[in-house]
Structures are given as C-alpha cells and as structure tokens.
Coordinates of C-alpha atoms (C1' of nucleotides) in Angstrom, one line a residue:
Chain J
M1 CA -0.3 -0.1 0.0
A2 CA 2.5 2.5 -1.2
L3 CA -0.1 5.0 -1.6
I4 CA -0.6 4.8 2.4
E5 CA 2.3 4.3 3.9
E6 CA 4.6 6.6 4.3
N7 CA 8.4 6.0 5.4
D8 CA 9.9 7.3 8.6
A9 CA 11.7 10.2 6.6
Q10 CA 8.4 11.3 4.2
S11 CA 6.5 11.2 7.6
A12 CA 8.8 13.5 9.6
L13 CA 9.2 15.6 6.5
T14 CA 5.2 16.3 6.6
Q15 CA 5.1 16.5 10.1
L16 CA 7.9 19.2 10.3
R17 CA 6.2 21.2 6.9
A18 CA 3.1 21.2 9.1
Y19 CA 5.0 22.3 12.4
M20 CA 6.8 25.4 10.3
A21 CA 3.5 26.2 8.9
Q22 CA 1.0 25.9 12.0
Q23 CA 3.4 27.6 14.5
Q24 CA 3.9 30.7 12.6
L25 CA 7.7 30.8 13.4
P26 CA 9.7 33.4 13.4
V27 CA 12.3 33.7 10.9
N28 CA 15.7 33.1 12.7
S29 CA 14.5 31.8 15.4
R30 CA 15.9 28.3 16.3
L31 CA 14.1 24.6 16.1
P32 CA 14.8 21.7 18.1
T33 CA 18.1 19.9 17.8
E34 CA 17.6 17.0 15.5
R35 CA 17.8 14.3 18.7
E36 CA 14.9 16.0 20.3
L37 CA 12.9 16.1 16.9
C38 CA 13.4 12.3 16.8
Q39 CA 11.8 12.1 20.2
A40 CA 9.5 14.4 19.3
L41 CA 8.4 13.3 16.2
G42 CA 9.0 8.9 16.9
V43 CA 11.2 9.0 14.2
T44 CA 15.1 7.6 13.5
R45 CA 17.2 11.1 13.3
T46 CA 18.6 9.6 9.9
A47 CA 15.2 10.8 9.1
V48 CA 15.0 14.1 10.6
R49 CA 18.0 14.7 8.6
K50 CA 16.6 13.6 5.6
A51 CA 13.8 15.3 6.0
L52 CA 15.4 18.7 7.1
A53 CA 18.0 17.6 4.7
T54 CA 15.3 18.6 2.3
L55 CA 13.6 21.6 3.4
E56 CA 17.2 23.0 4.0
A57 CA 17.3 22.7 -0.1
E58 CA 14.4 24.3 -0.1
G59 CA 15.7 27.4 1.5
Q60 CA 13.2 27.0 4.2
L61 CA 16.0 26.7 6.8
W62 CA 19.8 26.0 7.2
R63 CA 21.7 24.4 10.0
H64 CA 25.2 24.8 11.2
V65 CA 27.6 23.0 13.6
G66 CA 27.4 23.5 17.3
K67 CA 24.7 26.3 16.7
G68 CA 21.6 24.5 15.6
T69 CA 18.7 24.4 13.3
F70 CA 17.4 28.0 12.3
V71 CA 14.4 29.3 10.3
G72 CA 14.8 31.0 6.8
T73 CA 18.0 31.7 5.0
R74 CA 21.5 31.6 6.0
P75 CA 22.7 34.4 7.3
I76 CA 25.5 36.0 4.9
E77 CA 28.8 35.9 7.0
D78 CA 29.1 39.2 8.8
L79 CA 32.8 39.9 8.2
T80 CA 32.6 43.5 8.2
D81 CA 34.0 44.4 12.0
I82 CA 37.0 45.5 12.4
A83 CA 38.1 42.8 14.9
T84 CA 36.9 39.8 12.6
I85 CA 38.8 41.4 9.7
T86 CA 42.2 41.6 11.5
G87 CA 41.3 37.8 12.9
R88 CA 41.2 36.6 9.2
T89 CA 43.6 38.7 7.5
N90 CA 47.2 39.4 7.2
P91 CA 50.0 41.5 5.9
V92 CA 50.4 40.7 2.7
E93 CA 46.4 41.4 1.9
V94 CA 46.3 44.1 3.8
M95 CA 48.9 45.6 1.1
R96 CA 47.3 43.8 -2.0
T97 CA 44.4 45.7 -0.9
R98 CA 45.8 48.8 -0.2
E99 CA 47.5 48.5 -3.6
L100 CA 44.2 47.5 -5.4
I101 CA 41.5 50.5 -4.2
E102 CA 44.2 53.4 -3.2
P103 CA 44.8 54.1 -6.6
E104 CA 41.2 53.9 -7.8
I105 CA 40.4 56.5 -4.6
A106 CA 44.0 59.0 -6.1
R107 CA 42.1 58.4 -9.9
L108 CA 39.1 59.5 -8.1
A109 CA 40.2 62.6 -6.1
A110 CA 42.3 63.5 -9.1
L111 CA 38.4 64.4 -10.5
N112 CA 36.9 65.6 -7.5
A113 CA 39.6 67.2 -5.3
T114 CA 38.8 71.0 -4.1
G115 CA 41.5 73.5 -4.1
R116 CA 41.0 73.6 -0.4
D117 CA 41.7 69.9 0.0
I118 CA 44.9 70.4 -2.2
E119 CA 45.9 72.8 -0.2
E120 CA 46.0 70.5 2.5
M121 CA 47.6 67.7 1.1
R122 CA 50.6 70.0 0.3
L123 CA 50.3 71.0 4.7
C124 CA 50.3 67.1 5.0
M125 CA 53.4 67.2 2.8
A126 CA 55.2 69.9 4.3
K127 CA 54.7 68.9 7.7
S128 CA 55.9 65.4 7.1
R129 CA 58.9 66.4 5.7
A130 CA 59.9 68.4 8.6
A131 CA 58.8 65.8 11.4
D132 CA 61.8 65.0 13.7
T133 CA 60.5 61.5 14.6
W134 CA 58.9 58.8 12.7
R135 CA 56.1 58.7 14.3
Q136 CA 55.5 62.0 13.5
Y137 CA 56.3 61.3 10.1
E138 CA 53.7 58.4 9.9
S139 CA 51.2 60.7 11.3
W140 CA 51.2 63.0 8.4
D141 CA 51.5 60.3 5.7
N142 CA 48.4 58.7 7.0
R143 CA 47.1 62.1 7.5
L144 CA 47.9 62.7 4.0
H145 CA 46.3 59.3 2.2
R146 CA 43.4 60.5 4.6
V147 CA 42.7 63.5 3.0
I148 CA 43.1 62.3 -0.6
A149 CA 40.5 59.9 0.1
E150 CA 38.2 62.6 1.7
S151 CA 39.0 64.7 -1.4
T152 CA 37.0 61.9 -3.7
Q153 CA 33.6 63.6 -2.4
N154 CA 32.4 60.0 -1.2
K155 CA 31.2 59.3 2.4
L156 CA 31.3 55.2 1.3
L157 CA 34.4 54.8 -0.3
L158 CA 36.3 57.3 2.7
A159 CA 34.0 54.8 5.0
L160 CA 35.8 51.7 3.3
F161 CA 39.7 53.7 3.1
D162 CA 39.0 53.7 6.8
T163 CA 37.8 50.0 7.7
L164 CA 41.0 49.3 5.6
N165 CA 43.8 51.6 7.4
S166 CA 41.7 50.3 10.9
V167 CA 42.9 47.1 10.2
R168 CA 46.4 48.1 8.6
R169 CA 47.1 49.4 12.0
A170 CA 45.6 46.4 13.9
V171 CA 47.5 43.6 12.0
A172 CA 50.8 43.4 13.8
W173 CA 54.0 44.4 11.0
G174 CA 56.0 43.5 14.6
R175 CA 58.5 45.7 15.1
L176 CA 60.2 47.2 12.3
R177 CA 63.3 49.1 13.4
H178 CA 64.7 52.2 11.4
N179 CA 67.8 52.4 11.0
K180 CA 68.1 56.3 11.2
P181 CA 66.0 58.1 14.3
R182 CA 63.9 60.2 11.4
P183 CA 62.9 60.2 7.7
D184 CA 65.9 61.3 5.4
P185 CA 65.3 64.5 3.4
D186 CA 65.5 62.0 0.3
H187 CA 63.1 59.5 1.3
H188 CA 61.6 57.7 -1.5
S189 CA 58.0 58.7 -0.5
F190 CA 58.6 62.7 -0.2
A191 CA 59.1 62.7 -4.0
E192 CA 56.2 60.0 -4.6
H193 CA 54.0 62.1 -2.5
E194 CA 55.1 64.9 -4.6
A195 CA 54.4 63.2 -8.0
L196 CA 50.6 62.0 -6.6
V197 CA 49.9 65.4 -5.4
E198 CA 50.9 67.1 -8.5
A199 CA 48.8 64.8 -10.4
I200 CA 46.3 65.4 -8.5
A201 CA 46.5 69.1 -8.5
E202 CA 46.5 68.7 -12.6
R203 CA 43.8 66.7 -12.4
D204 CA 45.5 63.9 -14.0
M205 CA 43.5 60.9 -13.4
D206 CA 45.6 58.2 -14.6
R207 CA 49.1 59.6 -13.8
A208 CA 47.2 59.8 -10.1
A209 CA 46.4 56.4 -10.1
Q210 CA 49.7 55.5 -11.1
A211 CA 51.3 57.9 -8.8
M212 CA 50.0 55.8 -6.1
R213 CA 50.1 52.7 -7.6
R214 CA 53.8 53.5 -7.5
H215 CA 54.3 55.0 -4.2
L216 CA 52.7 52.0 -2.4
E217 CA 54.9 49.6 -4.6
S218 CA 58.3 51.4 -3.2
V219 CA 56.7 51.3 0.5
E220 CA 56.0 47.6 0.2
R221 CA 59.6 46.9 -1.3
N222 CA 60.9 49.2 1.8
L223 CA 58.8 47.3 4.2
L224 CA 60.0 43.4 2.4
R225 CA 63.9 44.9 2.5
R226 CA 63.6 46.1 6.6
R227 CA 62.6 42.5 6.8
T228 CA 64.3 40.7 5.3
A229 CA 67.7 41.9 6.2
G230 CA 67.1 42.1 9.9
R231 CA 66.4 45.6 10.5
Chain U
M1 CA 68.9 64.9 49.5
A2 CA 66.0 65.6 47.0
L3 CA 68.2 66.1 43.8
I4 CA 69.3 62.1 44.0
E5 CA 66.2 60.5 46.0
E6 CA 63.5 59.8 44.1
N7 CA 59.5 58.8 45.6
D8 CA 58.8 55.6 44.1
A9 CA 56.4 56.7 41.4
Q10 CA 59.2 58.2 39.7
S11 CA 61.8 55.8 40.4
A12 CA 58.6 53.5 38.6
L13 CA 58.2 56.0 35.9
T14 CA 61.8 56.0 34.9
Q15 CA 62.3 52.5 34.9
L16 CA 59.5 51.9 32.8
R17 CA 60.8 54.2 30.2
A18 CA 63.8 53.0 30.0
Y19 CA 62.2 48.9 29.9
M20 CA 59.9 50.3 26.9
A21 CA 62.6 52.3 25.4
Q22 CA 65.6 49.3 25.2
Q23 CA 63.1 46.4 24.9
Q24 CA 62.1 48.0 21.3
L25 CA 58.4 46.7 22.3
P26 CA 56.6 46.2 19.4
V27 CA 53.3 48.3 18.9
N28 CA 49.8 46.6 20.5
S29 CA 52.0 44.3 22.4
R30 CA 51.0 43.6 26.4
L31 CA 52.7 44.7 29.1
P32 CA 53.2 42.6 32.0
T33 CA 50.4 43.4 34.5
E34 CA 50.3 46.0 37.5
R35 CA 50.5 43.4 39.7
E36 CA 53.8 41.8 38.1
L37 CA 55.3 45.7 37.5
C38 CA 55.1 46.1 41.4
Q39 CA 57.2 43.1 42.4
A40 CA 59.9 43.5 39.0
L41 CA 60.2 47.1 40.1
G42 CA 60.4 46.5 43.7
V43 CA 57.9 49.6 43.8
T44 CA 54.0 49.3 45.6
R45 CA 51.1 49.0 42.9
T46 CA 49.9 52.8 43.7
A47 CA 53.3 53.8 42.3
V48 CA 53.1 51.9 39.2
R49 CA 49.9 52.7 38.6
K50 CA 51.0 56.4 38.9
A51 CA 53.7 56.0 36.6
L52 CA 51.9 54.2 33.8
A53 CA 48.7 56.8 34.1
T54 CA 51.8 59.4 33.0
L55 CA 52.9 57.2 30.5
E56 CA 49.2 56.5 29.5
A57 CA 48.7 60.5 29.5
E58 CA 51.5 60.8 27.0
G59 CA 49.8 58.2 24.6
Q60 CA 52.9 56.0 24.9
L61 CA 50.1 52.9 26.3
W62 CA 46.5 52.5 26.6
R63 CA 44.7 50.2 29.4
H64 CA 41.9 48.3 29.7
V65 CA 40.2 46.2 32.1
G66 CA 40.1 42.8 32.2
K67 CA 42.7 43.4 29.3
G68 CA 45.7 44.8 30.4
T69 CA 47.9 47.6 29.3
F70 CA 48.9 48.0 25.8
V71 CA 52.1 50.0 24.0
G72 CA 50.9 52.4 21.6
T73 CA 47.4 54.5 20.9
R74 CA 44.0 53.3 21.9
P75 CA 42.4 51.5 18.9
I76 CA 40.3 54.0 17.3
E77 CA 35.9 52.9 18.1
D78 CA 34.7 52.0 15.2
L79 CA 32.7 54.0 13.1
T80 CA 32.5 51.7 10.1
D81 CA 29.9 49.5 10.8
I82 CA 26.9 49.3 8.4
A83 CA 24.5 51.6 9.9
T84 CA 26.5 54.6 10.2
I85 CA 28.0 54.6 6.5
T86 CA 24.3 53.8 5.5
G87 CA 23.4 57.3 7.0
R88 CA 25.9 59.2 5.2
T89 CA 25.7 57.6 1.8
N90 CA 23.5 57.5 -0.6
P91 CA 22.7 55.4 -3.5
V92 CA 24.7 57.6 -6.1
E93 CA 27.9 56.9 -3.7
V94 CA 27.0 52.8 -3.6
M95 CA 27.4 52.8 -7.3
R96 CA 30.3 55.0 -8.2
T97 CA 31.7 53.2 -5.4
R98 CA 30.9 49.8 -6.8
E99 CA 31.9 51.3 -10.4
L100 CA 35.7 51.8 -8.7
I101 CA 36.0 48.3 -6.6
E102 CA 34.5 45.7 -8.8
P103 CA 36.2 46.1 -11.6
E104 CA 39.5 45.8 -9.3
I105 CA 38.1 42.5 -7.7
A106 CA 36.9 41.1 -10.9
R107 CA 40.8 41.5 -12.4
L108 CA 42.3 39.8 -9.2
A109 CA 39.7 37.3 -9.6
A110 CA 40.9 36.5 -12.9
L111 CA 44.3 36.2 -11.7
N112 CA 43.5 33.8 -8.1
A113 CA 40.1 32.2 -8.8
T114 CA 40.2 28.4 -8.9
G115 CA 38.4 25.9 -11.0
R116 CA 36.2 25.8 -8.4
D117 CA 35.3 28.7 -7.8
I118 CA 34.7 29.5 -11.7
E119 CA 32.2 26.3 -12.0
E120 CA 30.5 28.0 -9.3
M121 CA 30.4 31.6 -11.0
R122 CA 28.7 29.0 -14.2
L123 CA 26.4 27.7 -11.6
C124 CA 25.5 30.8 -10.3
M125 CA 24.6 32.0 -14.2
A126 CA 22.7 29.1 -14.6
K127 CA 20.4 29.5 -11.8
S128 CA 20.2 33.5 -12.5
R129 CA 18.9 32.5 -15.6
A130 CA 16.4 29.5 -14.8
A131 CA 15.1 32.2 -12.0
D132 CA 11.3 32.5 -11.8
T133 CA 11.2 36.0 -9.7
W134 CA 13.1 38.8 -9.3
R135 CA 13.4 37.7 -6.4
Q136 CA 15.2 34.9 -7.4
Y137 CA 17.4 36.4 -10.3
E138 CA 18.6 38.9 -7.4
S139 CA 20.2 36.5 -5.2
W140 CA 21.7 34.4 -7.5
D141 CA 22.9 37.5 -8.9
N142 CA 24.5 38.8 -5.6
R143 CA 26.1 35.3 -5.0
L144 CA 27.7 35.9 -8.5
H145 CA 29.3 39.0 -7.4
R146 CA 30.4 37.6 -4.2
V147 CA 31.9 34.2 -5.2
I148 CA 34.0 36.4 -7.5
A149 CA 35.2 38.6 -4.6
E150 CA 35.5 35.3 -2.6
S151 CA 37.7 34.0 -5.8
T152 CA 40.1 37.1 -5.5
Q153 CA 41.0 34.4 -2.1
N154 CA 41.7 37.8 -0.4
K155 CA 39.9 38.0 2.9
L156 CA 40.1 41.4 3.6
L157 CA 39.1 42.4 0.0
L158 CA 35.9 40.0 0.2
A159 CA 35.2 41.9 3.9
L160 CA 35.5 45.1 2.2
F161 CA 33.0 43.9 -0.5
D162 CA 30.7 42.4 1.9
T163 CA 30.7 45.9 3.6
L164 CA 29.9 47.6 0.3
N165 CA 27.2 45.0 -0.1
S166 CA 25.5 45.3 3.5
V167 CA 25.4 49.3 2.2
R168 CA 23.8 48.7 -1.0
R169 CA 21.0 46.5 0.3
A170 CA 20.3 48.9 3.4
V171 CA 20.5 52.0 1.3
A172 CA 17.2 52.6 0.0
W173 CA 16.3 52.4 -3.8
G174 CA 12.7 52.8 -3.3
R175 CA 10.7 50.6 -4.2
L176 CA 11.7 49.5 -7.9
R177 CA 8.6 48.1 -9.9
H178 CA 9.7 45.5 -12.7
N179 CA 7.5 45.7 -15.8
K180 CA 7.5 42.2 -16.1
P181 CA 7.2 39.1 -13.7
R182 CA 11.0 37.6 -14.4
P183 CA 14.0 38.7 -16.1
D184 CA 13.5 38.6 -19.8
P185 CA 15.9 35.5 -21.2
D186 CA 18.0 38.1 -23.1
H187 CA 17.8 40.7 -20.2
H188 CA 21.4 42.5 -20.3
S189 CA 22.8 40.9 -17.6
F190 CA 23.2 37.4 -18.6
A191 CA 25.7 38.3 -21.4
E192 CA 27.5 40.4 -19.8
H193 CA 27.6 38.2 -16.6
E194 CA 28.6 35.8 -19.2
A195 CA 31.3 38.0 -20.6
L196 CA 32.7 38.8 -17.2
V197 CA 32.9 35.1 -16.4
E198 CA 34.5 34.1 -19.7
A199 CA 37.6 36.4 -19.1
I200 CA 38.0 35.3 -16.0
A201 CA 38.2 31.7 -16.8
E202 CA 40.7 33.0 -19.4
R203 CA 42.7 34.9 -17.3
D204 CA 42.4 38.2 -18.8
M205 CA 42.6 40.5 -16.0
D206 CA 42.1 43.4 -18.2
R207 CA 39.2 42.3 -20.0
A208 CA 37.5 40.8 -16.5
A209 CA 37.9 44.3 -15.1
Q210 CA 36.2 45.8 -18.4
A211 CA 33.6 43.5 -18.6
M212 CA 32.9 44.2 -14.9
R213 CA 32.7 47.8 -15.2
R214 CA 30.3 47.4 -18.3
H215 CA 28.2 45.3 -16.6
L216 CA 27.8 47.8 -13.5
E217 CA 27.3 50.8 -15.6
S218 CA 24.6 48.5 -17.6
V219 CA 22.9 48.0 -14.5
E220 CA 23.4 51.8 -13.4
R221 CA 21.9 52.9 -16.8
N222 CA 18.6 50.3 -16.3
L223 CA 17.8 51.6 -12.6
L224 CA 18.2 55.4 -13.7
R225 CA 16.1 54.3 -16.4
R226 CA 13.5 52.5 -14.3
R227 CA 13.6 55.9 -12.3
T228 CA 13.1 58.7 -14.5
A229 CA 10.4 56.5 -16.6
G230 CA 8.4 55.7 -13.5
R231 CA 8.6 52.5 -13.5
Chain C
dT1 C1' 20.6 -2.5 -0.8
dG2 C1' 18.7 0.9 2.4
dA3 C1' 17.4 2.2 7.3
dG4 C1' 18.4 1.9 12.1
dC5 C1' 22.2 2.7 15.2
dA6 C1' 26.3 3.9 17.9
dA7 C1' 30.2 6.1 18.5
dC8 C1' 32.5 9.6 17.1
dC9 C1' 34.5 14.1 15.2
dA10 C1' 34.8 19.2 14.8
dA11 C1' 32.9 23.8 15.2
dT12 C1' 30.1 26.2 18.7
dT13 C1' 28.3 27.4 23.1
dT14 C1' 27.8 27.5 27.7
dC15 C1' 29.5 28.6 32.4
dA16 C1' 32.7 28.9 36.1
dG17 C1' 36.8 30.6 37.8
dA18 C1' 41.2 33.0 37.1
dT19 C1' 42.8 37.5 35.8
dT20 C1' 43.1 42.6 34.9
dG21 C1' 43.0 47.3 35.5
dG22 C1' 39.7 50.8 38.2
dT23 C1' 37.9 51.9 42.9
dT24 C1' 37.4 52.5 47.9
dG25 C1' 38.4 52.6 52.4
dT26 C1' 41.8 51.6 56.5
dT27 C1' 46.2 52.5 58.0
dT28 C1' 50.9 53.5 58.0
dT29 C1' 54.5 56.8 57.1
dT30 C1' 56.0 61.4 56.8
Chain K
dA1 C1' 47.6 66.5 58.5
dA2 C1' 49.0 64.8 54.2
dA3 C1' 50.6 61.5 51.4
dA4 C1' 51.6 56.8 50.5
dA5 C1' 50.9 51.6 51.2
dC6 C1' 47.7 48.2 51.7
dA7 C1' 44.2 44.9 51.1
dA8 C1' 40.1 44.4 49.4
dC9 C1' 36.5 44.5 46.3
dC10 C1' 34.1 45.3 41.9
dA11 C1' 33.4 44.9 36.7
dA12 C1' 35.0 43.9 32.7
dT13 C1' 37.2 39.9 30.2
dC14 C1' 40.0 36.3 29.3
dT15 C1' 40.4 30.9 29.6
dG16 C1' 39.6 26.3 29.5
dA17 C1' 36.6 22.4 30.5
dA18 C1' 32.2 20.4 29.4
dA19 C1' 28.3 20.0 27.3
dT20 C1' 25.9 20.6 23.2
dT21 C1' 24.6 20.0 18.0
dG22 C1' 25.2 19.4 13.1
dG23 C1' 27.8 16.2 10.2
dT24 C1' 30.5 11.8 9.4
dT25 C1' 31.6 7.0 9.4
dG26 C1' 31.1 2.0 10.0
dC27 C1' 28.6 -1.8 11.8
dT28 C1' 23.9 -4.2 12.0
dC29 C1' 19.4 -5.9 10.6
dA30 C1' 15.9 -6.7 7.5

DNA sequence: TGAGCAACCAATTTCAGATTGGTTGTTTTT
DNA sequence: AAAAACAACCAATCTGAAATTGGTTGCTCA
C-alpha cells in the first residue's frame, strides 16, 4: 500500500512542514535539535536529517554545526567589523588590498578634489618632511592618505578606506626598526607624494592612479627589505 | 637630598621608560600586569599605577580593564559599522563605489580564481537564468558577485566587498517596479555576466575588469531609466 | 540495498573560575 | 594633616573544560 504507508523520512518531512507552517515560526528562530526532534516525532535521527535536508534544500531553513537549525535563509557571513577582519587577514593581504583600492581613490580624487583639499595635501607633505621622529612622519603620512580619500567627496568610499586603514593598523607587522631616528630628506616617499599630489592638482586621473600605485609598491618594497634584511 | 632620592612613583616611571625604550617593544604588545610590575620594579602598585597613568597621558600606552596594558595608542572606535555608513551615503555613491572597486576585484579574480570558483560562477549564472522570480534572480546575481569576490582569495578584500554590499542593500533605492514578473531571457545582465566569467576563466585580467565595469554601468543605466521613466 | 543505530568528529556554546585595570576605605608613614 | 601603602573589592575580560549540536563513519539488521 505505497499510497498510504509512508516511510519514516516522508512522515518526518510532512510533520515538520506542518510544524513550521502552523507555528508561524519567526524567521531566524531556532528549531529543536535533531535529537529532540527524533523523540518528538517518534522517528529515527536519520529520517529527521533526511527531512531537514529537504527543507534546507528548499531554502526554508539552514543548519550549522554547534549552533543548531534555524528558520529562514542562511545569513551572509558578517565579516565587517574590524576585529573579525583583523583576525582573518594578514599583512600581505592588507598591502595587496591597498594597492588595489588606493590608486582608484587617487584617480577619483584627481577628479573631485577641491582647491582646499589640495592645499591640505600639500600641508601634510610639508609637515611630514619636517617631522622630527618616525612617529610624527607616519602620522602626517596617514593624514595625507586620508585627505586624498576625503577629497573624493564620497563618504562611502571614505568609510571603506577607514576600515582598510584600521585593519592595517591592527595587523601587526611586528617591530620595524628604523636605522635612522627620522626620515632622510631624500626618503623615497617624499618625491612619490609630490608626484601624486601634483597629478591630482593637475586633474590627471591616470597619472594620479599610477603615482599612488608606484608609491605603494615602493612602500611595500621598503617593508620587505626591512624585514628580510633583519632590520 | 631631593636631587638624588626619588619617590617610588618617579622611580617606577623612570624604570618603565627605560624598559619600553630598550626593549623595542612592538606596538600593540602587552606589558606585564600591574601586579607583576610591582614585584619586578620593587615598588607599590600605587606607584606603578601613577607611572602608568603618566605614560598613558603621554600616549605611549593604553589600558583596559580585564585586558591589560598595551603599547601604542588606544585603537580608534569603530565608526565603520553599516548603520553609520548607511546614514551618510546615498545610492549614487554606492554605485560609484561599486564601479570603482568591483572591476578591480574582477581583475584580481581573473588571477586567483580556482577551477571550483569558476564552476560556481557558472552555476550562479545558470541558476539566475532559470529564475522564476526577480527575487530569485537577484539572489543568484548577488551570489555570483560574491563568489567573484571570494575567488580573489583575499579575505580583507572580501570583507570590504561585504561591507559595500550590506550598505547597498540598506540604502533604499525605493520600490523599484519590474514591468515583467521575471527577467527576460535576453536581459542585459546575462550576456554581461557571461563575458565577465569568460574573461575570468581565460585569466584575462584587463578584460575581466572591463567586463565588470560595463556590467555595472549597464546596471546603473537600467536603474536610472526605471526611476526617471516612473517604472 | 537501505534504514537503523551507535560511536565519533569538529564547530560552537556555555559557564565557572581566574585575571586585570580601576576603585574604595583603612592603616601606616612622613 | 597629607601622602603613600595596603588590602579588599568591583566589573570587564579572558581562559579552559564540559556540554551541545549538526555532520560523518562504520557496523548491524531486515
């Protein structure tokens, strides 16, 4: 009598459908555990799992080891807070991502930067040249890069830049030693910053992007050299 | 003999300064606990705390209950959460930012995507073509874009993409009506997706970036048309 | 062959206890 | 009387073991 008799898996599936339909279960609410469902429905765990698998394939629920079974669609993994990101990335990814995004920011900055923005970029350059310590230099360097991001006039892009920057600060490069107490007057960054800001001031988008790319590549080489050379 | 004798707090401060200077302590590294410093420096905890308070005021370290004392400046508060960003941006910025970042993601994907990644992209395309409703189509479209971001193998970049995506979903475009119940078989996105994934599969970075750019521009035109035409 | 079953696995949660910077009140020292 | 020393306590946080949960494997039985 195949028409009447159902196997346990079918039975469990039917009961579960009824359960989810009748109860008006809120989205994201947790279902009983598989082991509890076994007893409640009076079927084996294998049957319950088969039924749950069907419902999951239909997108009615999602499951996760250690968490449980939940109504609705699986939430997208939220990797968007700084701490989480920091825990999953590494310095190389940070550098690659900067090289990917900041040139495009520079390109847009060349299009949108105001005269005042460009003035502030030049101020940052002057201050970084006059820095007495590496810490001061880095502070003005950071500020310059942020002003460029601000000058895109795009708040969302700026927010992404800030996220990237926070991650960069949080990811430990370890202790990078400087062999001099302060940047040399001919430190590579000075000329590169100069070329970058000049390109932005002249509204040359391609050149601005390229200048930023070269600058970041130069920064990266410097970091690697300092690490591999043991100082 | 005030010139020679120092009180304990001064002594502790001096010793701590020397400790931090000599050891080349990496930024974000943790100092011994206050109670340990008491013993190490042979002074009372009150003195240690007074010295630490001075150093903290100077910005050389920061402290937090239950965590400890750390070298460097206190990590900045995370203003990069979705809600904050959403409140400060608008749909145009979202679109501009997508056009800025996603082509570069596609470019990197062409370099790093695995065979399995590309298989999944093609699955997304097939599913989106077979979609019965706009909601299903959009779900598979989203999935496709995310798989491309995943295929860069860069967790940080993926996180930025997710942030951008969350903001996009949160920023209201208003109710966009579709004049048909489901995407046409010749909906513009299908061919564009095809070209994009094809470029990635062929490892053609420039073409992948360009395909993504064209696709997003096409999407934008479509959105604008639907809005200005009142449907 | 397929379902039932038990044991096991790995991811996650949970919870108690330890740790840590911060605070308060009393005692000791100067 | 003022300041430092000291102890006890607090709340936030970390730590680690135990329990929980979905997923997997291998064996048994019909």
